[in-house]
Amino acid sequence: MNSDPAPGRTADDHAEPQAPAPAEQPRAPGVAIVGVGAVTALGPTARDLWQGARAGRVEIRPVQGVDMSGLDTKLGGEVDTPVHRHGRAYRRPAQFRERALDLAIVAAEEALSALPPDLADPEHFAVVLGTCNGGLRSAREWMRAVHAGEAPDPLLAQMVTPQALAESVAAAFGLRGAVLGVNTACASGSTAIGLAADLLRHGRAEAVLVGGTDAFCDVIFAGFNALQALAAQPARPYSADREGLSLGEGSGMLVLVRSDLAERRGLRTLTEVAGYGLSADGFHATAPHPEGEGAEAAIRAALRHAGVAARDIAYVNGHGTGTAKNDPAESRALLRVLGPERAGRTPVSSTKATIGHLLGAAGAVEAIVTAHALAEQVAPPTAGYTTPDPDCPLDYVPGDARPMAPGVAVSTNFGFGGANAALVLAPRGHRPPLPLLDDIVVTGVAVTMPSGNDVAALWAAYEQGSEPGAVEDGMRLARVDFDPEPHLNRRDRRRMDRLGILSVVTAAKALTAAGLEPDSAAARPVGVVFGTGTGPSEALERFTLPVLDDGVRAADPSVFPNTVYNQAAGQIALHLGLRGPTSTLSVGHATGAAVVGHSADLLAAGHADAVLCTVTDTLTPYVARAYADAGAASPRAVGAPPDGRFVLAEGSVALVFERRSAALARGAHVLGSILGYGMASDASKARLWDPRGRGLERAMRAALHDASLDAAELGGVWLAAAGLDAADRAESAALDRLFADAGTPPLHGPKRVLGEPMGAGAALTLALALHHVRRGGAPALVNSSSLGGTHISIAVQGPDPDHNHHQDNDHDHDHEGRA
């Protein structure tokens, strides 16, 4: 995989004096924040947000747009700006708007407004959107209508997922680079910014529109109320008299570019994203580790990634929810990171005291506040802080804002499922160290699918053309049959849903296959990257439908934590003893490829030596109904002729990726390697494929460029095709152009036989591709496409460690004797 290092200064002009690094020490490219936009309870702009936060102005007030009957609070940080007047169209029912999407578009308009329209080629302008709840209002209305026996507009179900929002934002602004939906609960916004910075540093984008969004919905209030987490008065983070959190809504969006581009174009840089860190608590579904171990790990990882020390921290924008458990755990983590001397004189404040907890948008909005604080060297206060708490012994900036010392700033966010994220922001000119480059190899693969619970069985079913599934309610559905007992006992499964159980079982098999014993010392630093296309549908249905019928009193606190997309990642970390970096992506039917690319970039950036990547989707009646209403699900019986639609399947695929040096050092068996990957989007306002396949062609060409391959070197292509005619024809057109001068290699379409496992599809085809090239052979491409026009292609190679396609273009493509 290619890297594009850029030299830079070795010490910040704001940091404490330190000896310059040797001239030969490589430095990673800087990442500049050149545009920001926000819409929050403090107002419709980022300037309103910063000025309100700096003044400590509390805008947590009685909520008007949601029925608050029966709740422990009537308050929230509500946006009272008419956000639907932005004028940018997106695909929706005529009389319905998705508020989370409207909020994101308004913030994005502001972030882009001051930038030159030719800032970057639209084909290299990416979008990364973090969200906790996605289009929950659309999901609620869809479920309500179906539950009531009505016939809802199919477009409602197509606005539910994080990827639906991300693709709609990209289309609204005509951005055709990578488009990714991130969902790590309340850490989503911060995680998205870190991922966006990686895209720039790895040369996968010229510019990235990145941020977070979440909107109020009665379902969310019911959930937090059931957990008894809501305060009757505005939240008072870190204060001894705190009662709980206040929810907020809104969006924050940032435009990131490489610092050298910002300098060439004369763009104003607010601050730079110097580094980020992620970690998994592996402790509890909703509560943090009481000593803040996961939070500490994320902060230390961010400092290491940025190449700065704890003594360089001049300000911390804390997670600061105002809850009894979160604030002390975070404070203990910061106390250990800063050390006893600096802890008492490093300002820490929480923006949530002014606007509430914006869930998936919190990290993005708070990064904007942190960037302004650093740029103006002013630490904003923690509004409402009145009484010191012995469990929270830091300087929380009570009263008014005050000047802060030169240095870097840290912004922290922690979410359900034990997902922790920290950002390090630095003034212009900072260049983080470049990690040592290494190949990314695969050392473990496991599948749990309708056609087989191991790769050999899956391969046999594919070769024999064995079609799984049966017709249910007019749709052909393929379901998984598996035994969780070897990996999860009945007690462990008591509060888990099918998505979590299936994910843990498959992840455990992959970890074992890689020679990493679950819950061992060797497994502890392994990262967890999870992907799901349709998300926690079972839990969302189980939680929401009783609330629709009987109101807040029917909200089940044992089910609510499972309604976040990253809950399965948390279960994997908890049950398998993994504490490395964790992230969750939801990119529709391209999810499997997206998590593979994200895992490879995490390893390349030095965040971990090994990452366990798991992709899972399950079938529920509402999921199947959504596909049927969209005209995508096939009703044909087993053995019937194709009908231009696909057979829906559920399933889970897990792969272990490692840096080659780490894998060889522990004697792991290498199954293959990831040579590179490419991403592109059609950016269609209709959220459909380009019928000419131009987006997928760009993704394939980008993957070949990243892998330093020519099309003629490929030994095969594993297709995204799953039987849906419109998408399959577009892929065929793209392949015709790609191989116009090279001759088309063998094409493999396993999903046409085994069914379309939604987000797990690309991981399924990758597992089969690795099985096919296990004796060496020529490199192959693995394609994937979301139903909204996002395309990702991965270049994969067989396991021979001596094979070097970069230097020897005359090698034999048919080595049968390789181990």
CSV table of C-alpha atoms in Angstrom, one decimal, residues 330-741:
chain,number,residue,atom,x,y,z
A,330,GLU,CA,-12.5,10.3,32.8
A,331,SER,CA,-11.0,12.4,35.6
A,332,ARG,CA,-8.9,9.5,36.8
A,333,ALA,CA,-7.7,8.8,33.3
A,334,LEU,CA,-6.6,12.4,32.8
A,335,LEU,CA,-5.0,12.5,36.2
A,336,ARG,CA,-2.7,9.6,35.2
A,337,VAL,CA,-2.0,11.0,31.8
A,338,LEU,CA,-1.1,14.5,33.0
A,339,GLY,CA,0.6,13.5,36.2
A,340,PRO,CA,-0.1,14.9,39.6
A,341,GLU,CA,1.9,18.1,39.0
A,342,ARG,CA,0.3,19.2,35.7
A,343,ALA,CA,-3.2,17.8,36.4
A,344,GLY,CA,-4.1,20.6,38.8
A,345,ARG,CA,-3.1,23.4,36.4
A,346,THR,CA,-4.2,22.0,33.0
A,347,PRO,CA,-7.7,23.4,32.2
A,348,VAL,CA,-10.4,20.8,31.5
A,349,SER,CA,-13.9,21.8,30.5
A,350,SER,CA,-17.1,20.3,29.0
A,351,THR,CA,-19.1,21.9,26.2
A,352,LYS,CA,-22.0,19.6,27.0
A,353,ALA,CA,-22.9,21.9,29.9
A,354,THR,CA,-24.0,24.5,27.3
A,355,ILE,CA,-25.6,22.5,24.5
A,356,GLY,CA,-26.2,19.1,26.0
A,357,HIS,CA,-24.8,15.7,24.8
A,358,LEU,CA,-25.1,15.6,21.0
A,359,LEU,CA,-24.3,11.9,20.9
A,360,GLY,CA,-22.7,11.0,17.5
A,361,ALA,CA,-22.3,14.7,16.7
A,362,ALA,CA,-20.6,15.5,20.1
A,363,GLY,CA,-17.0,14.7,19.0
A,364,ALA,CA,-17.3,16.9,15.9
A,365,VAL,CA,-18.9,19.9,17.6
A,366,GLU,CA,-16.5,19.7,20.5
A,367,ALA,CA,-13.5,19.4,18.1
A,368,ILE,CA,-14.7,22.8,16.6
A,369,VAL,CA,-14.8,24.3,20.1
A,370,THR,CA,-11.4,22.9,20.9
A,371,ALA,CA,-9.9,24.2,17.6
A,372,HIS,CA,-11.2,27.7,18.4
A,373,ALA,CA,-9.9,27.5,22.0
A,374,LEU,CA,-6.5,26.6,20.7
A,375,ALA,CA,-6.5,29.2,18.0
A,376,GLU,CA,-7.4,32.0,20.4
A,377,GLN,CA,-5.6,30.5,23.4
A,378,VAL,CA,-8.7,30.7,25.5
A,379,ALA,CA,-10.0,27.9,27.7
A,380,PRO,CA,-13.8,28.0,27.8
A,381,PRO,CA,-15.5,27.3,31.2
A,382,THR,CA,-17.6,24.4,32.4
A,383,ALA,CA,-20.9,26.1,32.8
A,384,GLY,CA,-22.9,25.2,35.9
A,385,TYR,CA,-19.9,23.9,37.8
A,386,THR,CA,-20.4,24.9,41.4
A,387,THR,CA,-19.0,22.3,43.9
A,388,PRO,CA,-15.8,20.4,43.8
A,389,ASP,CA,-16.1,16.6,43.9
A,390,PRO,CA,-13.2,14.6,45.5
A,391,ASP,CA,-13.6,12.0,42.6
A,392,CYS,CA,-13.1,14.8,40.1
A,393,PRO,CA,-9.9,16.6,41.3
A,394,LEU,CA,-8.9,18.6,38.1
A,395,ASP,CA,-9.2,22.2,37.1
A,396,TYR,CA,-12.6,22.4,35.3
A,397,VAL,CA,-12.5,26.2,34.6
A,398,PRO,CA,-15.3,27.3,36.8
A,399,GLY,CA,-16.9,30.7,36.2
A,400,ASP,CA,-15.4,32.4,33.2
A,401,ALA,CA,-13.1,31.6,30.3
A,402,ARG,CA,-9.4,32.3,30.8
A,403,PRO,CA,-6.2,32.5,28.8
A,404,MET,CA,-4.3,29.2,28.5
A,405,ALA,CA,-0.6,28.5,27.9
A,406,PRO,CA,0.8,27.6,24.5
A,407,GLY,CA,0.6,23.9,23.6
A,408,VAL,CA,-1.6,21.4,22.0
A,409,ALA,CA,-5.3,20.6,22.9
A,410,VAL,CA,-7.0,17.3,23.4
A,411,SER,CA,-10.6,16.5,22.8
A,412,THR,CA,-12.0,13.2,24.3
A,413,ASN,CA,-15.2,11.3,23.6
A,414,PHE,CA,-16.4,7.9,25.0
A,415,GLY,CA,-19.4,5.9,23.9
A,416,PHE,CA,-21.6,2.9,24.6
A,417,GLY,CA,-19.9,-0.4,24.0
A,418,GLY,CA,-16.7,1.0,25.5
A,419,ALA,CA,-15.6,2.9,22.4
A,420,ASN,CA,-13.1,5.6,23.3
A,421,ALA,CA,-11.6,8.3,21.0
A,422,ALA,CA,-9.2,11.2,21.6
A,423,LEU,CA,-8.1,13.9,19.2
A,424,VAL,CA,-4.9,16.0,19.5
A,425,LEU,CA,-5.1,19.4,17.8
A,426,ALA,CA,-2.0,21.5,17.2
A,427,PRO,CA,-1.3,25.0,15.8
A,428,ARG,CA,-0.3,25.2,12.1
A,429,GLY,CA,3.0,23.6,11.2
A,430,HIS,CA,2.9,20.5,13.3
A,431,ARG,CA,4.1,17.3,11.6
A,432,PRO,CA,3.5,14.0,13.4
A,433,PRO,CA,6.1,11.2,13.1
A,434,LEU,CA,5.6,8.8,10.2
A,435,PRO,CA,5.2,5.2,11.4
A,436,LEU,CA,7.3,2.4,10.0
A,437,LEU,CA,5.7,1.1,6.8
A,438,ASP,CA,4.9,-2.6,6.6
A,439,ASP,CA,2.8,-5.0,4.6
A,440,ILE,CA,-0.7,-5.9,5.8
A,441,VAL,CA,-1.4,-9.6,5.9
A,442,VAL,CA,-4.3,-11.9,6.8
A,443,THR,CA,-3.7,-14.5,9.4
A,444,GLY,CA,-7.2,-15.7,10.4
A,445,VAL,CA,-10.5,-16.1,8.6
A,446,ALA,CA,-13.9,-17.4,9.9
A,447,VAL,CA,-17.4,-17.4,8.4
A,448,THR,CA,-20.8,-18.2,9.8
A,449,MET,CA,-23.1,-18.2,6.8
A,450,PRO,CA,-26.2,-20.1,5.6
A,451,SER,CA,-24.1,-22.1,3.1
A,452,GLY,CA,-21.5,-23.2,5.7
A,453,ASN,CA,-19.8,-22.4,9.0
A,454,ASP,CA,-16.3,-22.6,7.6
A,455,VAL,CA,-14.6,-21.4,4.5
A,456,ALA,CA,-14.1,-24.9,3.0
A,457,ALA,CA,-17.8,-25.6,3.2
A,458,LEU,CA,-18.6,-22.2,1.8
A,459,TRP,CA,-16.2,-22.8,-1.1
A,460,ALA,CA,-17.8,-26.2,-1.8
A,461,ALA,CA,-21.3,-24.7,-1.8
A,462,TYR,CA,-20.1,-22.0,-4.3
A,463,GLU,CA,-18.4,-24.5,-6.6
A,464,GLN,CA,-21.4,-26.9,-6.5
A,465,GLY,CA,-23.9,-24.0,-7.1
A,466,SER,CA,-25.8,-24.9,-3.9
A,467,GLU,CA,-28.3,-22.1,-3.3
A,468,PRO,CA,-29.4,-21.6,0.3
A,469,GLY,CA,-32.6,-20.3,1.7
A,470,ALA,CA,-36.4,-20.7,1.3
A,471,VAL,CA,-39.3,-18.4,0.4
A,472,GLU,CA,-40.8,-16.7,3.4
A,473,ASP,CA,-43.7,-14.2,3.0
A,474,GLY,CA,-43.0,-13.9,-0.7
A,475,MET,CA,-39.2,-13.4,-0.3
A,476,ARG,CA,-36.3,-15.8,-0.7
A,477,LEU,CA,-34.3,-15.5,2.6
A,478,ALA,CA,-31.2,-17.4,3.6
A,479,ARG,CA,-30.8,-17.7,7.4
A,480,VAL,CA,-27.8,-18.9,9.5
A,481,ASP,CA,-27.9,-22.0,11.7
A,482,PHE,CA,-25.1,-22.0,14.3
A,483,ASP,CA,-24.4,-23.1,17.9
A,484,PRO,CA,-23.1,-20.3,20.1
A,485,GLU,CA,-22.4,-22.5,23.1
A,486,PRO,CA,-18.7,-23.2,22.5
A,487,HIS,CA,-18.1,-19.5,22.6
A,488,LEU,CA,-21.0,-17.9,24.6
A,489,ASN,CA,-22.9,-19.6,27.3
A,490,ARG,CA,-26.6,-18.9,28.1
A,491,ARG,CA,-25.7,-16.4,30.8
A,492,ASP,CA,-23.4,-14.5,28.5
A,493,ARG,CA,-26.1,-14.3,25.9
A,494,ARG,CA,-28.9,-13.2,28.2
A,495,ARG,CA,-28.8,-9.5,27.3
A,496,MET,CA,-27.3,-9.9,23.8
A,497,ASP,CA,-29.2,-9.7,20.5
A,498,ARG,CA,-28.6,-12.0,17.5
A,499,LEU,CA,-26.3,-9.5,15.9
A,500,GLY,CA,-24.0,-9.5,18.9
A,501,ILE,CA,-24.1,-13.2,19.4
A,502,LEU,CA,-23.3,-14.0,15.8
A,503,SER,CA,-20.5,-11.5,15.7
A,504,VAL,CA,-18.8,-12.8,18.9
A,505,VAL,CA,-19.0,-16.4,17.7
A,506,THR,CA,-17.4,-15.7,14.3
A,507,ALA,CA,-14.8,-13.3,15.8
A,508,ALA,CA,-13.8,-16.0,18.3
A,509,LYS,CA,-13.3,-18.5,15.5
A,510,ALA,CA,-11.2,-16.1,13.5
A,511,LEU,CA,-9.0,-15.1,16.4
A,512,THR,CA,-8.4,-18.8,17.2
A,513,ALA,CA,-7.6,-19.5,13.6
A,514,ALA,CA,-5.0,-16.8,13.7
A,515,GLY,CA,-3.3,-18.4,16.7
A,516,LEU,CA,-4.4,-15.7,19.1
A,517,GLU,CA,-6.1,-17.2,22.1
A,518,PRO,CA,-9.2,-15.2,23.2
A,519,ASP,CA,-8.8,-13.4,26.5
A,520,SER,CA,-5.1,-13.9,26.5
A,521,ALA,CA,-2.2,-11.5,27.0
A,522,ALA,CA,-1.5,-11.7,23.3
A,523,ALA,CA,-5.0,-10.8,22.4
A,524,ARG,CA,-5.3,-7.8,24.7
A,525,PRO,CA,-3.7,-5.2,22.3
A,526,VAL,CA,-5.6,-6.5,19.3
A,527,GLY,CA,-8.0,-3.9,17.7
A,528,VAL,CA,-11.7,-4.4,17.0
A,529,VAL,CA,-13.2,-3.0,13.8
A,530,PHE,CA,-16.8,-3.9,13.3
A,531,GLY,CA,-19.1,-3.4,10.3
A,532,THR,CA,-22.8,-3.8,9.7
A,533,GLY,CA,-24.9,-2.7,6.8
A,534,THR,CA,-28.4,-2.7,8.3
A,535,GLY,CA,-27.3,-2.3,11.9
A,536,PRO,CA,-29.0,-3.5,15.2
A,537,SER,CA,-32.4,-3.9,13.6
A,538,GLU,CA,-33.6,-6.6,16.0
A,539,ALA,CA,-32.8,-4.5,19.1
A,540,LEU,CA,-34.2,-1.4,17.5
A,541,GLU,CA,-37.5,-3.1,16.7
A,542,ARG,CA,-37.7,-4.7,20.2
A,543,PHE,CA,-37.1,-1.4,21.9
A,544,THR,CA,-39.1,0.9,19.7
A,545,LEU,CA,-42.4,-0.9,19.0
A,546,PRO,CA,-43.4,-1.1,22.7
A,547,VAL,CA,-42.6,2.6,23.1
A,548,LEU,CA,-44.9,3.3,20.1
A,549,ASP,CA,-47.7,1.3,21.6
A,550,ASP,CA,-47.4,2.2,25.3
A,551,GLY,CA,-45.2,5.2,25.6
A,552,VAL,CA,-42.1,5.8,27.8
A,553,ARG,CA,-43.1,3.4,30.5
A,554,ALA,CA,-42.6,0.5,28.0
A,555,ALA,CA,-38.9,1.4,27.3
A,556,ASP,CA,-36.7,-1.6,28.2
A,557,PRO,CA,-33.4,-0.5,29.7
A,558,SER,CA,-31.9,-4.0,29.0
A,559,VAL,CA,-32.5,-3.6,25.3
A,560,PHE,CA,-31.7,0.0,24.7
A,561,PRO,CA,-27.8,-0.4,24.8
A,562,ASN,CA,-28.1,-2.9,21.9
A,563,THR,CA,-29.7,-0.3,19.6
A,564,VAL,CA,-26.3,1.4,18.8
A,565,TYR,CA,-24.5,0.1,15.7
A,566,ASN,CA,-21.2,-0.5,17.6
A,567,GLN,CA,-22.7,-2.7,20.3
A,568,ALA,CA,-21.4,-5.9,18.7
A,569,ALA,CA,-17.9,-4.4,18.7
A,570,GLY,CA,-18.2,-3.8,22.4
A,571,GLN,CA,-19.4,-7.4,22.9
A,572,ILE,CA,-16.5,-8.7,20.9
A,573,ALA,CA,-14.0,-6.7,23.0
A,574,LEU,CA,-15.7,-7.7,26.3
A,575,HIS,CA,-16.0,-11.5,25.6
A,576,LEU,CA,-12.7,-12.0,23.8
A,577,GLY,CA,-10.5,-9.7,26.0
A,578,LEU,CA,-9.5,-7.2,23.3
A,579,ARG,CA,-8.5,-3.7,24.3
A,580,GLY,CA,-6.9,-2.3,21.1
A,581,PRO,CA,-8.3,0.5,18.9
A,582,THR,CA,-12.0,0.0,18.1
A,583,SER,CA,-14.2,1.5,15.4
A,584,THR,CA,-17.5,0.7,13.6
A,585,LEU,CA,-18.5,1.5,10.1
A,586,SER,CA,-21.8,1.2,8.4
A,587,VAL,CA,-21.4,1.6,4.6
A,588,GLY,CA,-24.4,-0.4,3.3
A,589,HIS,CA,-23.4,-3.3,1.0
A,590,ALA,CA,-19.9,-1.9,0.8
A,591,THR,CA,-19.4,-2.2,4.6
A,592,GLY,CA,-17.2,-5.4,4.3
A,593,ALA,CA,-14.7,-3.7,2.1
A,594,ALA,CA,-14.8,-0.4,4.1
A,595,VAL,CA,-13.8,-2.1,7.3
A,596,VAL,CA,-11.0,-4.0,5.6
A,597,GLY,CA,-9.6,-0.7,4.2
A,598,HIS,CA,-10.0,1.0,7.6
A,599,SER,CA,-8.3,-1.9,9.4
A,600,ALA,CA,-5.4,-1.8,7.0
A,601,ASP,CA,-5.0,2.0,7.5
A,602,LEU,CA,-5.1,1.6,11.3
A,603,LEU,CA,-2.3,-0.9,11.0
A,604,ALA,CA,-0.3,1.2,8.5
A,605,ALA,CA,-0.6,4.2,10.8
A,606,GLY,CA,0.8,2.3,13.7
A,607,HIS,CA,-2.3,2.2,15.9
A,608,ALA,CA,-1.9,-1.6,16.4
A,609,ASP,CA,0.0,-4.6,15.2
A,610,ALA,CA,-3.2,-6.7,14.8
A,611,VAL,CA,-6.9,-5.9,14.1
A,612,LEU,CA,-9.8,-8.3,14.3
A,613,CYS,CA,-12.3,-7.2,11.6
A,614,THR,CA,-15.9,-8.6,11.9
A,615,VAL,CA,-18.8,-7.8,9.6
A,616,THR,CA,-22.3,-9.0,10.5
A,617,ASP,CA,-25.9,-8.5,9.3
A,618,THR,CA,-29.0,-10.3,10.4
A,619,LEU,CA,-32.5,-10.6,8.9
A,620,THR,CA,-35.6,-9.4,10.7
A,621,PRO,CA,-39.1,-9.0,9.3
A,622,TYR,CA,-38.6,-5.2,9.0
A,623,VAL,CA,-35.3,-5.5,7.2
A,624,ALA,CA,-36.8,-8.0,4.7
A,625,ARG,CA,-39.8,-5.8,4.2
A,626,ALA,CA,-37.6,-2.8,3.4
A,627,TYR,CA,-35.7,-4.7,0.7
A,628,ALA,CA,-39.0,-6.1,-0.8
A,629,ASP,CA,-40.6,-2.7,-0.9
A,630,ALA,CA,-37.6,-1.3,-2.7
A,631,GLY,CA,-37.9,-4.0,-5.3
A,632,ALA,CA,-34.6,-5.6,-4.6
A,633,ALA,CA,-35.5,-8.9,-2.8
A,634,SER,CA,-36.1,-11.9,-4.9
A,635,PRO,CA,-39.2,-14.1,-4.5
A,636,ARG,CA,-37.9,-17.0,-6.5
A,637,ALA,CA,-37.6,-20.5,-5.2
A,638,VAL,CA,-34.4,-22.5,-5.0
A,639,GLY,CA,-33.4,-23.6,-8.4
A,640,ALA,CA,-35.7,-21.1,-10.2
A,641,PRO,CA,-34.2,-18.9,-13.0
A,642,PRO,CA,-32.7,-15.6,-12.0
A,643,ASP,CA,-35.2,-12.7,-11.9
A,644,GLY,CA,-33.0,-9.7,-11.7
A,645,ARG,CA,-33.1,-9.3,-7.9
A,646,PHE,CA,-31.0,-10.8,-5.2
A,647,VAL,CA,-31.5,-13.5,-2.6
A,648,LEU,CA,-31.2,-11.9,0.9
A,649,ALA,CA,-28.9,-13.7,3.3
A,650,GLU,CA,-27.7,-13.0,6.8
A,651,GLY,CA,-24.3,-14.0,8.1
A,652,SER,CA,-21.0,-13.0,9.7
A,653,VAL,CA,-17.4,-12.9,8.4
A,654,ALA,CA,-14.3,-12.2,10.5
A,655,LEU,CA,-10.7,-11.7,9.5
A,656,VAL,CA,-7.5,-11.0,11.4
A,657,PHE,CA,-5.2,-8.5,9.8
A,658,GLU,CA,-1.6,-7.9,11.0
A,659,ARG,CA,1.5,-6.0,10.2
A,660,ARG,CA,3.7,-8.6,8.5
A,661,SER,CA,6.6,-8.1,10.8
A,662,ALA,CA,4.4,-8.7,13.9
A,663,ALA,CA,2.8,-11.8,12.3
A,664,LEU,CA,6.1,-13.4,11.4
A,665,ALA,CA,7.6,-12.5,14.8
A,666,ARG,CA,5.0,-14.6,16.5
A,667,GLY,CA,5.2,-17.4,13.9
A,668,ALA,CA,1.7,-16.8,12.4
A,669,HIS,CA,0.6,-18.5,9.2
A,670,VAL,CA,0.0,-15.9,6.5
A,671,LEU,CA,-3.0,-16.6,4.4
A,672,GLY,CA,-2.6,-13.6,2.0
A,673,SER,CA,-2.0,-9.9,2.0
A,674,ILE,CA,-3.9,-6.7,1.3
A,675,LEU,CA,-2.0,-4.9,-1.4
A,676,GLY,CA,-4.2,-1.8,-1.6
A,677,TYR,CA,-7.7,-0.5,-2.0
A,678,GLY,CA,-9.7,2.3,-3.7
A,679,MET,CA,-12.9,4.1,-3.0
A,680,ALA,CA,-15.3,6.3,-5.0
A,681,SER,CA,-18.9,7.4,-5.1
A,682,ASP,CA,-21.4,8.2,-7.8
A,683,ALA,CA,-22.8,11.0,-5.7
A,684,SER,CA,-26.2,10.6,-7.2
A,685,LYS,CA,-29.1,12.6,-5.6
A,686,ALA,CA,-31.3,9.6,-6.4
A,687,ARG,CA,-28.7,7.4,-4.4
A,688,LEU,CA,-28.5,5.0,-7.3
A,689,TRP,CA,-25.6,3.6,-9.3
A,690,ASP,CA,-24.2,5.3,-12.3
A,691,PRO,CA,-25.4,2.9,-15.0
A,692,ARG,CA,-22.1,3.3,-16.8
A,693,GLY,CA,-20.2,2.1,-13.8
A,694,ARG,CA,-17.9,5.1,-13.6
A,695,GLY,CA,-17.7,5.2,-9.8
A,696,LEU,CA,-16.8,1.5,-9.6
A,697,GLU,CA,-14.2,1.9,-12.4
A,698,ARG,CA,-12.6,4.7,-10.4
A,699,ALA,CA,-12.5,2.6,-7.3
A,700,MET,CA,-10.9,-0.3,-9.2
A,701,ARG,CA,-8.3,2.0,-10.8
A,702,ALA,CA,-7.5,3.5,-7.4
A,703,ALA,CA,-7.0,0.1,-5.9
A,704,LEU,CA,-4.6,-0.9,-8.7
A,705,HIS,CA,-2.7,2.4,-8.2
A,706,ASP,CA,-2.5,1.9,-4.4
A,707,ALA,CA,-1.2,-1.7,-5.0
A,708,SER,CA,1.2,-0.6,-7.8
A,709,LEU,CA,-0.5,-3.0,-10.2
A,710,ASP,CA,-1.5,-3.0,-13.8
A,711,ALA,CA,-4.8,-4.5,-14.9
A,712,ALA,CA,-2.9,-7.1,-16.9
A,713,GLU,CA,-1.3,-8.5,-13.7
A,714,LEU,CA,-4.7,-9.5,-12.2
A,715,GLY,CA,-5.6,-13.1,-12.0
A,716,GLY,CA,-9.2,-12.6,-11.3
A,717,VAL,CA,-12.0,-10.2,-10.1
A,718,TRP,CA,-14.4,-11.1,-7.4
A,719,LEU,CA,-17.6,-9.3,-8.3
A,720,ALA,CA,-19.9,-7.1,-6.3
A,721,ALA,CA,-22.7,-8.6,-8.5
A,722,ALA,CA,-25.4,-10.4,-6.5
A,723,GLY,CA,-28.1,-10.7,-9.1
A,724,LEU,CA,-29.6,-7.2,-9.0
A,725,ASP,CA,-29.6,-6.3,-12.7
A,726,ALA,CA,-29.1,-2.6,-12.6
A,727,ALA,CA,-26.0,-2.9,-10.4
A,728,ASP,CA,-24.6,-5.9,-12.1
A,729,ARG,CA,-24.8,-4.2,-15.6
A,730,ALA,CA,-23.0,-1.2,-14.2
A,731,GLU,CA,-20.2,-3.4,-12.9
A,732,SER,CA,-19.9,-5.2,-16.2
A,733,ALA,CA,-19.6,-1.8,-18.1
A,734,ALA,CA,-16.8,-0.8,-15.7
A,735,LEU,CA,-14.9,-4.1,-16.2
A,736,ASP,CA,-15.2,-3.8,-20.0
A,737,ARG,CA,-13.3,-0.4,-19.8
A,738,LEU,CA,-10.8,-1.5,-17.2
A,739,PHE,CA,-9.7,-4.5,-19.3
A,740,ALA,CA,-10.2,-3.1,-22.7
A,741,ASP,CA,-6.5,-3.4,-23.4
